[in-house]
Amino acid sequence: MALLEINDLHVSVEDSEILRGVDLTIDTGQTHAIMGPNGSGKSTLAKVLAGREEYEVDRGSVLFEGEDILGDEPDERAEKGIFLAFQYPVELPGVSMNNFLKESVNKVREARGEEPLGAADLLQQIREKAELVGLNADLTKRSVNEGFSGGEKKRNEIFQLAMLEPKLAIMDETDSGLDIDALRAVADGVNKLRTDDRGFMVITHYQRLLNYIVPDRVHVMIDGRIVRSGGKELAVELEDKGYEWVREDAAVAA
Amino acid sequence: MFYCFQRGLGEEEALKLIVNGFCKEILAELPMEFAVEAKELLAIELEGSVG
């Protein structure tokens, strides 16, 4: 069964239509990249899937493990196993990483029918997962994202992904603002978390991230629609020819 | 708030965490005996205040 199935999804913000009929299916264990120019609707798709309320779904459906999730609250979607790595992670002053993770991990565990983690087990998990994704363990003693560098914030998202063990991870331009070393570190973290029972949707503007996180499928989004899909070689072709090439192609087809 | 929701927290839990965190930053400036009392008051006030 498909992990995620999006059918004819139309979404608007303040009466302006951003997504104009998105169709996309991701099977479990697969990594799909969504590429596209600025303003094409990539990040809107990510936020709609996570349940951000400013976005109005006008038409279409989103099935997660065969169930329509569009009526679910954001926290219910998180509990079902949808994780969004934010493009701009939020700082929570005074909220310790430990406290935040305790609440978050145990909510998700409860939803999966698992016992909550005690303090010692949680600390051990934090240590293990921080090491796995290369997050400086000192950061886990601070307030959430407060005073973190851009790269540390992004790595902290991957760390939380590792802690929450979602079924679907959506990476919203995780590569933006990263230098090449930070990019590789983040990609390494993601690659370690790719498993047969997890799907990834990697949203990016640039092909370079996909040199490190090699996708099974690449989709190109332009003006709120997926206009072309292909294998990983499509990303390379795009880098060579630019988005105008696909745009013209799509115009001819329409 | 959306960040907290996305990590599985409900409205009450998210609000409690954020307000507590915010107050903790302020309470850190106060003498110890006030801080303890204020923290206890805060926990009482927030219970059942949402939803």
XYZ file of C-alpha atoms in Angstrom:
305
model
C 0.000 0.000 0.000
C 1.110 3.536 -0.687
C 2.374 5.419 2.345
C 1.206 8.763 1.008
C -1.256 9.342 -1.786
C -2.117 12.861 -2.891
C -4.948 13.230 -5.397
C -5.840 16.376 -7.328
C -4.903 18.621 -4.402
C -5.946 22.259 -4.754
C -4.892 24.663 -2.007
C -5.247 28.401 -1.591
C -4.067 31.059 0.833
C -6.212 34.155 1.223
C -8.102 33.360 -1.978
C -4.985 32.961 -4.052
C -4.573 29.452 -5.460
C -1.107 28.022 -4.759
C -1.537 24.319 -5.493
C -3.515 23.602 -8.651
C -4.018 19.884 -8.749
C -1.097 17.967 -7.245
C -0.974 14.203 -7.732
C 1.769 12.285 -5.963
C 2.222 8.837 -4.476
C 5.074 7.816 -2.195
C 5.532 4.182 -1.241
C 7.068 3.277 2.055
C 10.833 2.917 1.944
C 11.111 5.403 -0.920
C 12.672 8.832 -1.103
C 11.043 11.323 -3.438
C 12.521 14.709 -4.241
C 10.317 17.683 -5.086
C 12.184 20.338 -7.009
C 10.985 23.617 -8.394
C 11.663 27.322 -8.636
C 10.753 29.745 -5.829
C 7.025 30.224 -5.488
C 6.127 26.993 -7.262
C 4.248 25.659 -4.219
C 6.798 23.157 -2.825
C 6.821 24.516 0.710
C 3.056 25.000 0.644
C 2.707 21.289 -0.066
C 4.914 20.480 2.940
C 2.913 22.728 5.256
C -0.447 21.454 4.035
C 0.644 17.875 4.683
C 1.656 18.831 8.228
C -1.704 20.553 8.763
C -0.863 24.239 8.933
C -4.208 25.980 9.275
C -3.705 29.103 7.103
C -3.922 26.898 4.034
C -7.360 26.208 2.608
C -7.812 22.881 0.857
C -10.288 23.582 -1.941
C -10.335 20.178 -3.569
C -8.630 16.804 -3.554
C -7.529 14.283 -0.955
C -4.457 13.261 1.008
C -4.338 9.657 2.132
C -1.757 8.526 4.672
C -1.619 4.741 4.942
C -4.960 4.721 3.121
C -6.692 7.118 5.533
C -7.729 10.669 4.688
C -5.828 12.971 7.052
C -7.063 16.367 5.886
C -9.492 16.564 8.814
C -6.765 15.769 11.369
C -5.136 18.351 13.623
C -1.366 18.874 13.206
C -0.551 16.989 16.420
C -2.729 14.053 15.328
C -0.789 13.864 12.081
C 2.474 13.937 14.034
C 1.184 11.101 16.195
C 0.326 9.095 13.082
C 3.948 9.386 12.009
C 4.260 12.473 9.808
C 7.325 14.580 10.554
C 8.122 17.930 8.995
C 11.693 19.195 9.180
C 11.177 22.963 9.152
C 12.878 25.298 6.751
C 13.058 27.838 9.563
C 13.061 25.967 12.884
C 11.524 27.947 15.727
C 13.386 29.018 18.881
C 11.664 28.231 22.179
C 13.327 30.368 24.861
C 13.441 28.744 28.291
C 12.168 25.396 26.969
C 14.948 22.877 27.447
C 15.596 20.356 24.696
C 15.221 17.603 27.308
C 11.790 18.772 28.362
C 10.630 19.324 24.823
C 11.822 15.903 23.709
C 10.291 14.190 26.729
C 6.852 15.615 25.892
C 7.186 15.090 22.194
C 8.666 11.580 22.185
C 6.222 10.309 24.771
C 3.182 11.731 22.961
C 4.210 9.934 19.804
C 5.083 6.731 21.690
C 1.709 6.777 23.411
C -0.028 7.098 20.039
C 1.915 4.034 18.835
C 0.810 2.120 21.929
C 4.290 2.130 23.454
C 5.244 2.800 27.060
C 6.561 6.305 27.827
C 10.333 6.576 28.156
C 11.672 7.193 31.652
C 14.261 9.889 32.289
C 17.269 7.552 32.067
C 16.101 5.841 28.848
C 15.304 9.193 27.300
C 18.762 10.538 28.101
C 20.367 7.469 26.621
C 18.290 7.817 23.428
C 19.219 11.491 23.235
C 22.905 10.615 23.484
C 22.683 7.837 20.896
C 20.636 9.770 18.354
C 22.659 12.961 18.755
C 25.765 10.969 17.970
C 24.082 9.224 15.033
C 23.163 12.492 13.305
C 26.259 14.371 14.457
C 24.542 16.865 16.738
C 26.821 18.344 19.374
C 25.518 16.780 22.626
C 25.997 20.084 24.468
C 23.173 21.527 22.376
C 20.721 19.043 23.891
C 21.277 20.761 27.239
C 20.180 24.158 25.935
C 16.800 25.705 25.125
C 15.248 24.495 21.860
C 17.121 26.096 18.953
C 18.008 29.144 21.050
C 21.312 30.588 19.900
C 21.877 27.653 17.520
C 23.634 28.438 14.242
C 21.743 27.858 10.980
C 23.473 24.514 10.481
C 22.839 23.441 14.081
C 19.133 24.225 13.732
C 18.877 22.062 10.634
C 20.817 19.275 12.299
C 18.525 19.554 15.293
C 15.581 18.863 12.978
C 17.266 15.676 11.769
C 18.013 14.777 15.388
C 14.325 15.130 16.289
C 13.459 13.038 13.252
C 15.727 10.331 14.667
C 14.107 10.630 18.098
C 10.498 10.488 16.839
C 11.006 7.734 14.245
C 8.220 8.857 11.877
C 6.832 6.844 8.964
C 6.998 9.822 6.635
C 9.613 12.558 6.907
C 9.145 15.743 4.909
C 12.263 17.866 4.551
C 11.338 21.422 3.652
C 14.404 22.958 1.989
C 16.633 21.562 4.693
C 19.605 22.528 2.524
C 18.787 26.236 2.377
C 21.412 28.453 3.967
C 23.895 25.621 4.524
C 27.489 25.592 3.369
C 28.776 22.438 1.743
C 30.133 20.868 4.951
C 26.907 21.442 6.862
C 24.957 20.145 3.866
C 26.949 16.923 3.813
C 26.554 16.475 7.556
C 22.784 16.902 7.320
C 22.592 14.558 4.325
C 24.668 11.929 6.170
C 22.228 12.124 9.062
C 19.259 11.659 6.732
C 20.869 8.743 4.930
C 21.387 6.926 8.222
C 17.681 7.296 8.910
C 16.496 5.921 5.572
C 14.870 2.556 6.208
C 12.492 0.168 4.425
C 9.629 1.253 6.639
C 10.028 5.007 6.248
C 9.330 7.334 3.349
C 11.024 10.660 2.656
C 9.837 13.697 0.758
C 12.831 15.938 0.149
C 11.936 19.438 -1.010
C 14.774 21.386 -2.526
C 15.552 24.171 -4.905
C 18.975 22.849 -5.849
C 20.254 19.617 -7.228
C 23.358 19.538 -5.021
C 21.517 18.078 -2.008
C 20.448 15.181 -4.204
C 24.088 14.307 -4.852
C 24.162 13.248 -1.212
C 20.583 12.148 -0.605
C 20.005 10.117 -3.751
C 16.260 9.940 -4.419
C 14.239 7.111 -5.975
C 12.053 9.599 -7.846
C 12.318 13.267 -8.744
C 9.286 15.477 -9.348
C 9.358 18.973 -10.750
C 6.758 21.386 -9.476
C 5.914 24.527 -11.391
C 2.992 26.882 -10.757
C 1.379 24.533 -8.262
C 1.475 21.354 -10.326
C 3.894 18.501 -10.778
C 4.784 18.882 -14.429
C 7.419 16.215 -14.762
C 8.574 13.115 -12.878
C 11.536 10.872 -13.426
C 14.456 9.068 -11.865
C 17.427 10.697 -10.166
C 18.901 11.687 -13.530
C 16.084 14.228 -13.943
C 17.674 16.341 -11.189
C 20.949 16.453 -13.088
C 19.195 17.348 -16.321
C 17.422 20.172 -14.517
C 20.685 21.511 -13.162
C 22.026 21.644 -16.727
C 19.012 23.055 -18.492
C 17.268 25.089 -15.769
C 13.603 25.243 -14.882
C 12.675 27.209 -18.005
C 13.217 24.045 -20.027
C 10.545 22.159 -18.062
C 8.278 25.171 -18.027
C 8.357 25.441 -21.827
C 7.899 21.716 -22.149
C 4.882 21.812 -19.857
C 3.391 24.726 -21.802
C 3.653 22.766 -25.054
C 2.021 19.716 -23.488
C -0.872 21.847 -22.187
C 2.808 26.787 18.521
C 2.709 25.013 15.177
C 6.260 23.794 15.770
C 5.104 22.131 18.994
C 1.981 20.690 17.360
C 4.111 19.229 14.590
C 6.107 17.389 17.244
C 2.944 15.827 18.648
C 2.077 18.233 21.465
C -1.559 19.236 21.995
C -2.673 22.821 22.514
C -2.587 22.744 26.309
C 0.794 21.010 26.469
C 2.316 23.373 23.940
C 1.010 26.467 25.695
C 2.194 25.225 29.077
C 5.661 24.501 27.735
C 6.028 27.857 25.985
C 4.611 29.975 28.820
C 6.653 28.078 31.398
C 9.769 28.539 29.318
C 9.113 32.226 28.906
C 8.497 32.669 32.627
C 11.550 30.622 33.508
C 13.664 33.139 31.667
C 12.139 35.930 33.738
C 12.134 34.002 37.019
C 15.821 33.352 36.600
C 16.254 37.050 37.329
C 14.322 36.868 40.620
C 15.625 35.867 44.076
C 15.239 32.115 44.729
C 12.338 32.246 47.247
C 10.114 34.191 44.834
C 11.021 31.965 41.965
C 9.888 28.746 43.650
C 6.548 30.216 44.660
C 5.918 31.833 41.299
C 6.634 28.571 39.497
C 4.115 26.705 41.629
C 1.487 29.372 41.002
C 2.104 29.158 37.304
C 1.487 25.415 37.206
C -1.860 25.861 38.994
C -3.015 28.708 36.757
C -2.328 26.880 33.528
C -4.123 23.659 34.328
C -7.415 23.502 32.475
C -7.090 26.982 31.058
C -7.273 25.783 27.455
C -9.947 23.859 25.583
